[in-house]
Short mmCIF file of C-alpha atoms and ligand atoms in Angstrom, two decimals:
data_model
loop_
_atom_site.label_atom_id
_atom_site.label_comp_id
_atom_site.label_asym_id
_atom_site.label_seq_id
_atom_site.Cartn_x
_atom_site.Cartn_y
_atom_site.Cartn_z
CA MET J 100 6.38 -20.24 47.99
CA GLU J 101 7.34 -19.29 51.74
CA ASN J 102 10.21 -17.14 52.61
CA THR J 103 12.87 -17.31 55.41
CA ILE J 104 15.41 -14.71 55.94
CA VAL J 105 18.32 -15.90 57.94
CA ILE J 106 20.34 -13.09 59.26
CA PHE J 107 24.07 -13.88 60.26
CA GLY J 108 25.43 -11.23 62.67
CA ALA J 109 22.12 -10.73 64.19
CA SER J 110 23.34 -8.90 67.34
CA GLY J 111 25.28 -6.34 65.23
CA ASP J 112 24.59 -2.83 64.55
CA LEU J 113 23.25 -3.14 60.77
CA THR J 114 20.80 -5.62 61.83
CA SER J 115 19.11 -3.48 64.48
CA ARG J 116 19.69 -0.10 62.65
CA LYS J 117 18.78 -1.14 59.08
CA LEU J 118 17.66 -4.59 58.50
CA ILE J 119 14.90 -5.06 61.01
CA PRO J 120 13.55 -1.53 60.53
CA ALA J 121 13.41 -2.24 56.83
CA LEU J 122 11.64 -5.40 57.50
CA TYR J 123 9.12 -3.64 59.80
CA GLU J 124 8.59 -0.95 57.42
CA LEU J 125 7.66 -3.49 54.68
CA LYS J 126 5.30 -5.32 57.04
CA ARG J 127 3.73 -2.15 57.74
CA LYS J 128 3.33 -1.07 54.19
CA GLY J 129 1.82 -4.58 53.46
CA ARG J 130 4.55 -5.57 51.30
CA LEU J 131 6.45 -8.19 53.30
CA PRO J 132 5.27 -11.72 51.79
CA ASP J 133 2.70 -13.30 54.19
CA GLY J 134 4.25 -15.53 56.53
CA ALA J 135 7.95 -14.55 55.81
CA ARG J 136 10.21 -15.52 58.68
CA ILE J 137 12.98 -13.78 60.02
CA VAL J 138 15.95 -15.99 61.72
CA GLY J 139 18.70 -14.28 63.62
CA THR J 140 21.92 -16.08 64.38
CA SER J 141 25.05 -14.96 66.15
CA ARG J 142 27.16 -16.02 69.03
CA THR J 143 25.34 -14.02 71.61
CA GLU J 144 22.56 -16.22 73.40
CA PHE J 145 19.23 -15.17 73.14
CA SER J 146 15.81 -16.66 73.70
CA HIS J 147 13.34 -16.02 70.67
CA ALA J 148 11.48 -13.84 73.30
CA ALA J 149 14.55 -12.01 74.30
CA TRP J 150 15.66 -11.21 70.77
CA ARG J 151 12.13 -10.13 69.78
CA GLU J 152 11.97 -7.75 72.65
CA THR J 153 15.55 -6.24 72.02
CA LEU J 154 14.45 -5.68 68.44
CA ALA J 155 11.16 -4.08 69.36
CA GLN J 156 13.17 -1.43 71.35
CA SER J 157 15.73 -0.84 68.69
CA THR J 158 13.26 -1.00 65.98
CA ALA J 159 11.04 1.72 67.82
CA GLU J 160 14.05 3.89 68.26
CA PHE J 161 15.20 3.76 64.58
CA VAL J 162 11.69 4.20 62.93
CA GLY J 163 10.59 6.71 65.31
CA GLN J 164 6.90 8.08 64.93
CA ARG J 165 6.31 5.42 62.29
CA PHE J 166 6.54 2.61 64.99
CA ASP J 167 3.08 1.05 65.57
CA ARG J 168 3.30 -1.69 68.32
CA LYS J 169 0.32 -3.40 66.46
CA VAL J 170 2.26 -3.81 63.35
CA TRP J 171 5.28 -5.10 65.46
CA ASP J 172 2.98 -7.61 67.28
CA GLU J 173 1.97 -8.95 63.97
CA LEU J 174 5.72 -9.24 63.00
CA ALA J 175 7.16 -10.51 66.09
CA PRO J 176 5.84 -14.17 66.05
CA SER J 177 7.58 -14.79 62.80
CA ILE J 178 10.79 -13.72 64.29
CA PHE J 179 13.27 -16.41 65.52
CA TYR J 180 16.76 -16.82 66.94
CA GLN J 181 19.17 -19.63 66.83
CA PRO J 182 22.62 -19.14 68.41
CA GLY J 183 25.75 -20.22 66.22
CA ASP J 184 29.35 -19.50 66.01
CA MET J 185 30.54 -19.35 62.44
CA ASP J 186 34.13 -20.43 63.39
CA SER J 187 32.53 -23.81 64.30
CA PRO J 188 31.49 -25.94 61.45
CA GLU J 189 28.85 -27.64 63.58
CA SER J 190 26.80 -24.28 63.93
CA PHE J 191 25.82 -24.80 60.31
CA PRO J 192 23.93 -28.05 60.32
CA LYS J 193 22.36 -27.03 63.66
CA LEU J 194 21.00 -23.90 62.01
CA GLY J 195 19.93 -26.14 59.05
CA ASP J 196 17.92 -28.60 61.19
CA PHE J 197 16.28 -25.55 63.10
CA LEU J 198 15.36 -23.94 59.56
CA ALA J 199 13.99 -27.33 58.33
CA GLU J 200 12.04 -27.83 61.30
CA LEU J 201 10.46 -24.17 60.92
CA GLU J 202 9.95 -24.83 57.25
CA ALA J 203 8.18 -28.23 57.73
CA GLY J 204 9.13 -29.34 54.17
CA ARG J 205 7.48 -26.67 52.52
CA ALA J 206 9.02 -25.19 49.40
CA THR J 207 10.87 -22.10 50.62
CA THR J 208 12.91 -19.40 49.41
CA ARG J 209 15.69 -18.73 51.89
CA VAL J 210 17.94 -15.91 51.85
CA TYR J 211 21.29 -15.97 54.04
CA TYR J 212 22.04 -12.28 54.86
CA LEU J 213 25.76 -11.93 55.83
CA SER J 214 25.68 -8.89 58.21
CA THR J 215 28.75 -9.97 59.85
CA ALA J 216 32.41 -8.69 59.85
CA PRO J 217 33.74 -9.44 56.50
CA ARG J 218 36.43 -11.75 57.83
CA PHE J 219 33.76 -14.16 58.28
CA TYR J 220 32.16 -14.16 54.77
CA GLU J 221 34.34 -17.04 53.41
CA ALA J 222 33.57 -19.04 56.43
CA ALA J 223 29.90 -18.56 56.06
CA ALA J 224 29.86 -19.42 52.52
CA ARG J 225 32.03 -22.59 53.28
CA GLY J 226 29.90 -23.52 56.32
CA LEU J 227 26.69 -23.20 54.11
CA GLY J 228 28.15 -25.32 51.40
CA ALA J 229 29.45 -28.00 53.55
CA ALA J 230 26.08 -28.36 55.43
CA GLY J 231 24.31 -28.59 51.88
CA MET J 232 22.27 -25.38 52.78
CA ALA J 233 22.96 -23.59 49.41
CA ALA J 234 21.46 -26.51 47.51
CA GLU J 235 18.28 -25.27 45.56
CA THR J 236 16.41 -28.54 46.05
CA ASP J 237 13.74 -27.37 48.11
CA GLY J 238 13.31 -23.69 46.83
CA PRO J 239 15.71 -20.82 45.99
CA ARG J 240 18.74 -20.28 48.16
CA ARG J 241 20.24 -16.69 47.92
CA ILE J 242 23.30 -15.34 49.78
CA VAL J 243 23.45 -11.50 50.39
CA ILE J 244 26.88 -10.34 50.98
CA GLU J 245 27.43 -6.74 52.53
CA LYS J 246 30.34 -4.40 51.62
CA PRO J 247 33.17 -4.30 51.68
CA PHE J 248 33.48 -7.08 49.18
CA GLY J 249 37.30 -7.80 49.60
CA THR J 250 39.82 -5.11 50.23
CA ASP J 251 41.61 -5.10 46.87
CA LEU J 252 41.31 -7.03 43.62
CA ASP J 253 43.07 -10.05 44.88
CA SER J 254 40.87 -10.48 47.86
CA ALA J 255 37.88 -9.78 45.99
CA ARG J 256 38.91 -12.56 43.43
CA ALA J 257 39.49 -14.86 46.23
CA LEU J 258 36.24 -14.31 47.89
CA ASN J 259 34.21 -14.71 44.63
CA ARG J 260 36.11 -18.04 44.14
CA VAL J 261 35.04 -19.14 47.59
CA VAL J 262 31.46 -18.05 47.19
CA HIS J 263 31.27 -19.86 43.76
CA GLU J 264 32.35 -23.17 45.30
CA THR J 265 29.02 -22.93 47.17
CA CYS J 266 26.70 -20.82 45.11
CA ALA J 267 26.11 -20.13 41.45
CA GLU J 268 26.28 -16.46 40.67
CA HIS J 269 22.50 -16.06 40.23
CA GLN J 270 22.40 -17.15 43.97
CA VAL J 271 24.75 -14.29 45.02
CA TYR J 272 23.65 -10.57 45.99
CA ARG J 273 26.40 -8.12 46.70
CA ILE J 274 24.97 -5.24 48.45
CA ASP J 275 25.85 -1.57 47.65
CA HIS J 276 23.22 0.24 49.58
CA TYR J 277 23.58 3.29 47.14
CA LEU J 278 21.85 1.17 44.54
CA GLY J 279 18.70 0.99 46.79
CA LYS J 280 18.34 4.77 46.85
CA GLU J 281 15.50 5.92 44.84
CA THR J 282 17.45 8.73 43.23
CA VAL J 283 20.04 6.39 42.12
CA SER J 284 17.47 4.22 40.42
CA ASN J 285 16.05 7.61 39.00
CA ILE J 286 19.33 8.07 36.99
CA LEU J 287 18.01 5.36 34.74
CA ALA J 288 14.50 6.84 34.53
CA LEU J 289 15.86 10.49 33.86
CA ARG J 290 18.31 9.09 31.13
CA PHE J 291 16.28 6.47 29.45
CA ALA J 292 12.70 7.36 30.09
CA ASN J 293 12.92 10.93 28.55
CA THR J 294 13.85 11.93 25.15
CA ILE J 295 15.40 15.23 25.90
CA PHE J 296 18.40 14.33 27.83
CA GLU J 297 19.96 11.28 26.01
CA PRO J 298 20.73 13.25 22.77
CA VAL J 299 23.03 15.67 24.52
CA TRP J 300 24.41 13.10 26.96
CA ASN J 301 27.86 12.85 25.28
CA ARG J 302 31.11 14.37 24.48
CA ASN J 303 29.58 16.81 21.89
CA TYR J 304 27.78 18.56 24.51
CA ILE J 305 29.16 17.82 27.92
CA ASP J 306 32.37 19.24 29.21
CA HIS J 307 32.85 17.36 32.28
CA VAL J 308 30.98 15.33 35.20
CA GLN J 309 31.41 15.69 38.74
CA ILE J 310 30.31 12.92 41.21
CA THR J 311 30.66 14.14 44.93
CA ALA J 312 29.65 12.51 48.00
CA ALA J 313 30.24 14.96 50.87
CA GLU J 314 29.53 13.90 54.38
CA SER J 315 29.39 15.86 57.51
CA VAL J 316 30.17 12.76 59.72
CA THR J 317 33.66 12.44 60.96
CA ILE J 318 35.33 9.01 61.85
CA GLY J 319 34.03 8.90 65.28
CA HIS J 320 34.60 5.42 66.61
CA ARG J 321 35.21 3.58 63.33
CA ALA J 322 39.00 3.96 63.32
CA GLY J 323 39.47 0.12 63.48
CA PHE J 324 37.93 -0.05 59.93
CA TYR J 325 38.67 3.24 58.52
CA GLU J 326 42.54 3.50 59.11
CA SER J 327 43.03 0.65 56.90
CA ALA J 328 40.12 1.30 54.46
CA GLY J 329 40.37 5.01 53.71
CA VAL J 330 38.19 6.97 51.45
CA LEU J 331 38.98 5.16 48.16
CA ARG J 332 38.07 1.67 49.59
CA ASP J 333 35.14 3.06 51.84
CA MET J 334 33.52 5.40 49.15
CA PHE J 335 35.06 4.98 45.76
CA GLN J 336 35.37 1.35 44.83
CA ASN J 337 31.38 0.88 45.45
CA HIS J 338 29.30 3.93 45.96
CA LEU J 339 31.06 6.49 43.74
CA LEU J 340 31.83 4.00 41.04
CA GLN J 341 28.16 2.91 40.91
CA LEU J 342 27.03 6.48 40.40
CA PHE J 343 29.67 6.66 37.78
CA THR J 344 28.46 3.57 35.72
CA LEU J 345 24.87 4.59 35.82
CA THR J 346 25.70 8.08 34.63
CA ALA J 347 28.14 6.82 31.95
CA MET J 348 26.62 3.55 30.61
CA GLU J 349 24.78 3.01 27.47
CA ALA J 350 21.03 2.21 27.53
CA PRO J 351 20.43 -1.48 28.29
CA ALA J 352 18.07 -3.40 25.99
CA ARG J 353 15.73 -4.45 28.93
CA LEU J 354 15.65 -3.67 32.57
CA ASP J 355 16.85 -7.17 33.85
CA ALA J 356 19.59 -7.83 36.08
CA ASP J 357 22.16 -9.17 33.29
CA ALA J 358 21.32 -6.45 30.86
CA VAL J 359 21.89 -3.63 33.14
CA ARG J 360 24.86 -4.98 34.69
CA ASP J 361 26.35 -5.91 31.26
CA GLU J 362 26.28 -2.15 30.31
CA LYS J 363 27.76 -1.18 33.64
CA VAL J 364 30.74 -3.67 33.13
CA LYS J 365 31.31 -2.24 29.69
CA VAL J 366 31.82 1.40 31.11
CA LEU J 367 34.20 0.05 33.75
CA ARG J 368 36.23 -1.74 31.13
CA ALA J 369 36.41 1.55 29.19
CA VAL J 370 38.07 3.51 32.08
CA ARG J 371 41.46 4.31 31.10
CA PRO J 372 43.69 2.41 33.66
CA MET J 373 45.61 4.89 35.86
CA ARG J 374 49.54 4.35 35.49
CA PRO J 375 51.64 5.06 38.68
CA GLU J 376 53.08 8.22 36.90
CA ASP J 377 49.53 9.51 36.44
CA VAL J 378 48.34 9.28 39.85
CA GLY J 379 50.11 12.48 41.10
CA ARG J 380 48.51 14.37 38.28
CA ASP J 381 45.00 12.87 38.42
CA THR J 382 44.19 12.50 42.20
CA ILE J 383 44.21 14.48 45.12
CA ARG J 384 44.31 13.04 48.68
CA GLY J 385 43.50 14.84 52.02
CA GLN J 386 42.85 14.41 55.64
CA TYR J 387 40.64 16.49 57.80
CA ARG J 388 42.80 18.38 60.33
CA THR J 389 41.55 16.63 63.55
CA TYR J 390 41.46 13.20 62.05
CA ARG J 391 44.68 12.26 63.98
CA ASP J 392 43.03 13.08 67.26
CA GLU J 393 40.05 10.60 66.75
CA PRO J 394 39.98 7.72 69.09
CA ASN J 395 42.51 4.92 67.94
CA VAL J 396 43.78 6.91 64.99
CA ASP J 397 47.66 6.79 64.57
CA PRO J 398 48.89 10.21 65.38
CA ARG J 399 50.87 10.07 62.06
CA SER J 400 48.16 8.42 60.04
CA GLN J 401 48.47 8.89 56.40
CA THR J 402 44.73 7.44 55.85
CA ALA J 403 42.83 9.86 53.23
CA THR J 404 39.48 10.97 54.40
CA PHE J 405 39.28 13.10 51.19
CA GLY J 406 39.70 11.83 47.71
CA ALA J 407 39.39 13.36 44.19
CA VAL J 408 40.08 11.35 41.12
CA LYS J 409 39.85 12.26 37.53
CA LEU J 410 38.80 9.22 35.45
CA SER J 411 38.89 9.30 31.52
CA VAL J 412 36.54 6.94 29.55
CA ASP J 413 37.94 5.57 26.25
CA ASN J 414 34.89 5.25 24.36
CA TRP J 415 33.05 7.13 21.64
CA ARG J 416 30.49 8.53 23.87
CA TRP J 417 33.03 10.07 26.46
CA GLN J 418 36.42 10.46 24.78
CA GLY J 419 37.94 13.73 26.20
CA VAL J 420 35.24 14.12 28.98
CA PRO J 421 36.78 13.93 32.16
CA PHE J 422 34.73 12.22 35.28
CA TYR J 423 35.70 13.94 38.59
CA LEU J 424 34.78 11.81 41.77
CA ARG J 425 35.23 13.13 44.90
CA SER J 426 34.31 12.07 48.44
CA LEU J 427 35.05 13.66 52.03
CA LYS J 428 34.23 13.25 55.57
CA ALA J 429 33.83 16.23 57.82
CA SER J 430 32.27 18.67 55.55
CA SER J 431 29.86 21.20 56.71
CA CYS J 432 27.47 20.22 53.97
CA ARG J 433 25.94 16.63 53.55
CA THR J 434 25.22 16.14 49.91
CA THR J 435 25.73 13.39 47.36
CA GLN J 436 25.26 14.84 43.75
CA ILE J 437 26.15 14.60 40.22
CA VAL J 438 26.79 17.61 38.14
CA ILE J 439 26.47 17.27 34.45
CA GLN J 440 28.53 20.43 33.20
CA PHE J 441 27.59 21.22 29.69
CA ARG J 442 30.00 23.07 27.22
CA GLN J 443 29.93 26.93 26.63
CA PRO J 444 27.75 27.94 23.57
CA PRO J 445 30.07 27.96 20.56
CA HIS J 446 29.74 31.76 20.28
CA MET J 447 28.63 34.17 22.89
CA MET J 448 27.14 37.31 21.57
CA PHE J 449 25.73 38.53 25.02
CA GLU J 450 27.56 40.21 27.73
CA SER J 451 27.30 38.04 30.82
CA ASP J 452 28.42 38.29 34.54
CA ALA J 453 28.78 34.61 34.71
CA ARG J 454 32.29 33.13 34.83
CA PRO J 455 33.40 31.17 31.97
CA PHE J 456 32.60 27.72 33.31
CA ASP J 457 29.01 28.81 34.26
CA ALA J 458 27.50 27.18 31.30
CA ASN J 459 24.24 24.91 31.38
CA ARG J 460 24.43 22.43 34.14
CA LEU J 461 22.15 19.56 35.33
CA VAL J 462 22.46 18.71 38.81
CA LEU J 463 21.09 15.40 40.13
CA GLN J 464 20.72 15.78 44.02
CA ILE J 465 20.98 12.20 45.21
CA GLN J 466 20.62 12.99 48.87
CA PRO J 467 19.48 14.52 51.31
CA ALA J 468 17.76 17.28 49.17
CA GLU J 469 16.61 14.78 46.54
CA GLY J 470 15.90 16.53 43.37
CA ILE J 471 17.20 17.78 39.86
CA GLN J 472 18.06 21.16 38.77
CA ILE J 473 18.78 22.48 35.47
CA HIS J 474 20.91 25.61 35.33
CA PHE J 475 20.25 27.95 32.40
CA MET J 476 20.91 31.55 31.33
CA THR J 477 17.95 33.97 31.42
CA LYS J 478 17.57 37.67 30.50
CA VAL J 479 17.69 39.81 33.47
CA PRO J 480 14.50 42.03 33.11
CA ASP J 481 14.74 45.70 32.67
CA SER J 482 18.43 45.68 32.43
CA GLY J 483 19.50 45.84 28.59
CA MET J 484 20.72 42.34 27.55
CA LYS J 485 22.12 41.32 30.88
CA LEU J 486 22.00 37.69 31.48
CA ARG J 487 22.14 35.61 34.71
CA MET J 488 22.17 31.87 35.48
CA THR J 489 18.92 30.74 36.89
CA ASP J 490 17.55 27.35 37.51
CA LEU J 491 14.40 25.03 37.08
CA ASP J 492 14.12 23.20 40.42
CA PHE J 493 12.59 19.80 40.96
CA SER J 494 12.25 18.16 44.23
CA PHE J 495 11.03 14.76 44.97
CA ARG J 496 9.44 15.87 48.40
CA ASP J 497 7.59 18.58 46.75
CA GLN J 498 6.06 16.14 43.92
CA TYR J 499 5.61 13.01 45.95
CA ALA J 500 4.15 12.38 49.39
CA GLY J 501 5.43 9.78 51.97
CA GLY J 502 9.28 10.60 51.86
CA MET J 503 12.03 8.41 50.52
CA PRO J 504 12.20 4.96 51.90
CA GLU J 505 15.36 3.65 53.25
CA ALA J 506 17.58 1.78 50.63
CA TYR J 507 17.21 -1.54 52.57
CA GLN J 508 13.60 -1.91 52.13
CA ARG J 509 13.89 -2.13 48.11
CA LEU J 510 17.12 -4.28 48.36
CA LEU J 511 15.47 -6.75 50.76
CA LEU J 512 12.24 -7.15 48.80
CA ASP J 513 14.38 -7.39 45.57
CA VAL J 514 16.33 -10.38 47.04
CA LEU J 515 13.20 -12.09 48.10
CA ASN J 516 11.75 -11.62 44.52
CA GLY J 517 15.14 -12.77 43.05
CA ASP J 518 15.81 -9.56 41.25
CA ALA J 519 19.59 -8.86 41.34
CA SER J 520 19.51 -5.57 39.24
CA LEU J 521 20.54 -3.62 42.15
CA PHE J 522 23.27 -5.79 43.25
CA ALA J 523 26.89 -6.03 41.95
CA ARG J 524 27.92 -8.85 39.97
CA SER J 525 31.34 -10.66 40.29
CA ASP J 526 32.99 -9.08 37.22
CA GLU J 527 31.52 -5.63 38.19
CA VAL J 528 33.24 -5.66 41.78
CA GLU J 529 36.38 -6.95 40.30
CA LEU J 530 36.58 -4.34 37.64
CA ALA J 531 35.74 -1.71 40.26
CA TRP J 532 38.83 -2.86 42.52
CA GLY J 533 40.79 -2.82 39.13
CA ILE J 534 40.25 0.82 38.74
CA ILE J 535 40.83 1.62 42.46
CA ASP J 536 43.81 -0.67 43.16
CA PRO J 537 46.45 1.14 41.12
CA ILE J 538 45.48 4.38 42.79
CA GLN J 539 45.62 2.90 46.25
CA ARG J 540 48.88 1.30 45.61
CA VAL J 541 50.61 4.53 44.87
CA TRP J 542 48.74 6.36 47.80
CA GLU J 543 50.26 3.87 50.02
CA SER J 544 53.79 4.15 48.73
CA SER J 545 56.50 6.60 48.98
CA SER J 546 55.65 8.29 45.70
CA ALA J 547 52.03 9.12 47.08
CA PRO J 548 50.87 12.68 46.25
CA PRO J 549 51.24 15.01 49.27
CA LEU J 550 48.41 14.50 51.95
CA ALA J 551 46.71 17.90 51.98
CA PHE J 552 45.05 18.99 55.31
CA TYR J 553 41.72 20.65 55.34
CA ALA J 554 39.70 22.25 58.12
CA GLU J 555 36.48 20.51 59.31
CA GLY J 556 33.68 22.18 57.44
CA ASP J 557 35.66 22.80 54.28
CA TRP J 558 34.88 21.05 50.90
CA GLY J 559 38.27 19.47 51.05
CA PRO J 560 41.90 20.84 50.86
CA ALA J 561 42.53 24.10 48.88
CA VAL J 562 44.60 22.04 46.49
CA SER J 563 41.66 20.46 45.27
CA SER J 564 40.09 23.67 44.05
CA GLN J 565 43.44 24.73 42.72
CA TRP J 566 43.55 21.31 40.73
CA MET J 567 40.36 22.11 39.22
CA ALA J 568 41.11 25.82 38.30
CA GLY J 569 44.37 24.45 36.66
CA GLN J 570 42.06 22.49 34.22
CA GLY J 571 39.93 25.59 33.76
CA ARG J 572 37.01 24.18 35.80
CA ALA J 573 35.57 24.47 39.26
CA TRP J 574 33.91 22.30 41.75
CA PHE J 575 30.26 22.95 42.09
CA ASP J 576 30.24 23.46 45.81
CA LEU J 577 26.73 24.68 46.73
CA CYS J 578 24.92 23.01 49.48
CA PRO J 579 21.35 22.18 48.64
CA VAL J 580 18.70 23.71 50.71
CA LEU J 581 16.46 21.26 52.35
CA HIS J 582 12.99 22.32 51.86
C1 BG6 V 28 29.02 3.38 54.07
C2 BG6 V 28 30.43 3.97 54.35
O1 BG6 V 28 29.28 2.29 53.10
O2 BG6 V 28 28.38 4.51 53.40
C3 BG6 V 28 30.33 5.13 55.29
O3 BG6 V 28 31.15 2.87 55.01
C4 BG6 V 28 29.37 6.14 54.80
O4 BG6 V 28 31.67 5.57 55.71
C5 BG6 V 28 28.25 5.64 54.19
O5 BG6 V 28 29.29 7.15 55.84
C6 BG6 V 28 27.33 6.52 53.57
O6 BG6 V 28 26.18 6.10 53.31
P1 BG6 V 28 24.94 7.08 53.16
O7 BG6 V 28 23.74 6.19 52.63
O8 BG6 V 28 24.75 7.75 54.54
O9 BG6 V 28 25.12 8.01 52.11
#
């Protein structure tokens, strides 16, 4: 079977920064199927040669030292460009003819990657459908849809409906690039390929779970998108809820796309819906102090760049164990981490300097210091029975040579191979919006919790720490050291 990857939005940022570098890396590692074609399409006019040269330059910039001109010269002849406008229905049959000519009647897996502005997703699905380009008569046809998948539950449902008019669910690959990160897949390995963690992975041993995505970046020039998105739509509905489901789900019977996604869906269904009157108690919203000075940001903007949300999961495993999800921009520390905070021992006969909440902790460092730490008490030598918290520290970089591949390499390869495990299913996306929407609605209303400001470099507003302290807990705000 041959392969053609068609990239809509070919002149955009994602294509040059992520998709082409990922395809180049796959080629360099010998993992891109032989003869795979890459066809770009967007409104900009390029000849094949001009597009290849533009991509050679951007790829060299983004892959840095790993750029090898010889590898690129092997890849370049299989890169093509076909101008097209998604607003004009004739573009699709024209593209279809071009692809048919390239494929010359050979059975081919065709991947349509929508790397466009989200407002074009429906037009693309309709255009492909109307031109008969999604029919699987000459080989599999798959459509990859970038985030954001809708801006709320209604728009996500509407988009699913339009996409399903053209494609069956097995043809649809909704991207959440967090799922392509090695450390995110490793959550499943840690939980279900070991025997020592799963027996304690429940309400009997765990006090609470913290999932944090702290970013040092600010909004920069993304106000056009961010002002209407804010942290809940940008980070919670997708990335944080994905980390949450992998942490909280039951073990799937098999590692196949539907078995894994069925379990994720079950956890999302078990999340207690947030009532409007709960939002003030169970969420914190914040904004970094200089946000309103960013280009094109409303000087009175209410958009949250910090969010903390306490989720309750109504099932046997997690009853009474809160999951605290938190994300912020403009932190001094870039870290995505999951902290499993275990309970105190039932009876403490030792004296300890540790604060009451310093019980055992398992920290999964998702990025950038990819690793795992177990925090546990030890006896301080030569000082009576004094105890201190110490840790076992595992680092991927120390154990495995070669570094962490970019998420898009794995995801693109999985699409070509027809493995949808690391992509969001339609019900999963809708359930995730169903959790976020009630919070977002209150945050956008007159009964929103106060917007708390924080200085750039902080871990969020002071009220966030006070909120945790009020529940007898504390955020684990330790910036991991990069070795
Ligand atoms: C994107 C968000 O989906 O994820 C960005 O739109 C965010 O706002 C980014 O910065 C974070 O991704 P990563 O891989 O850098 O953690």
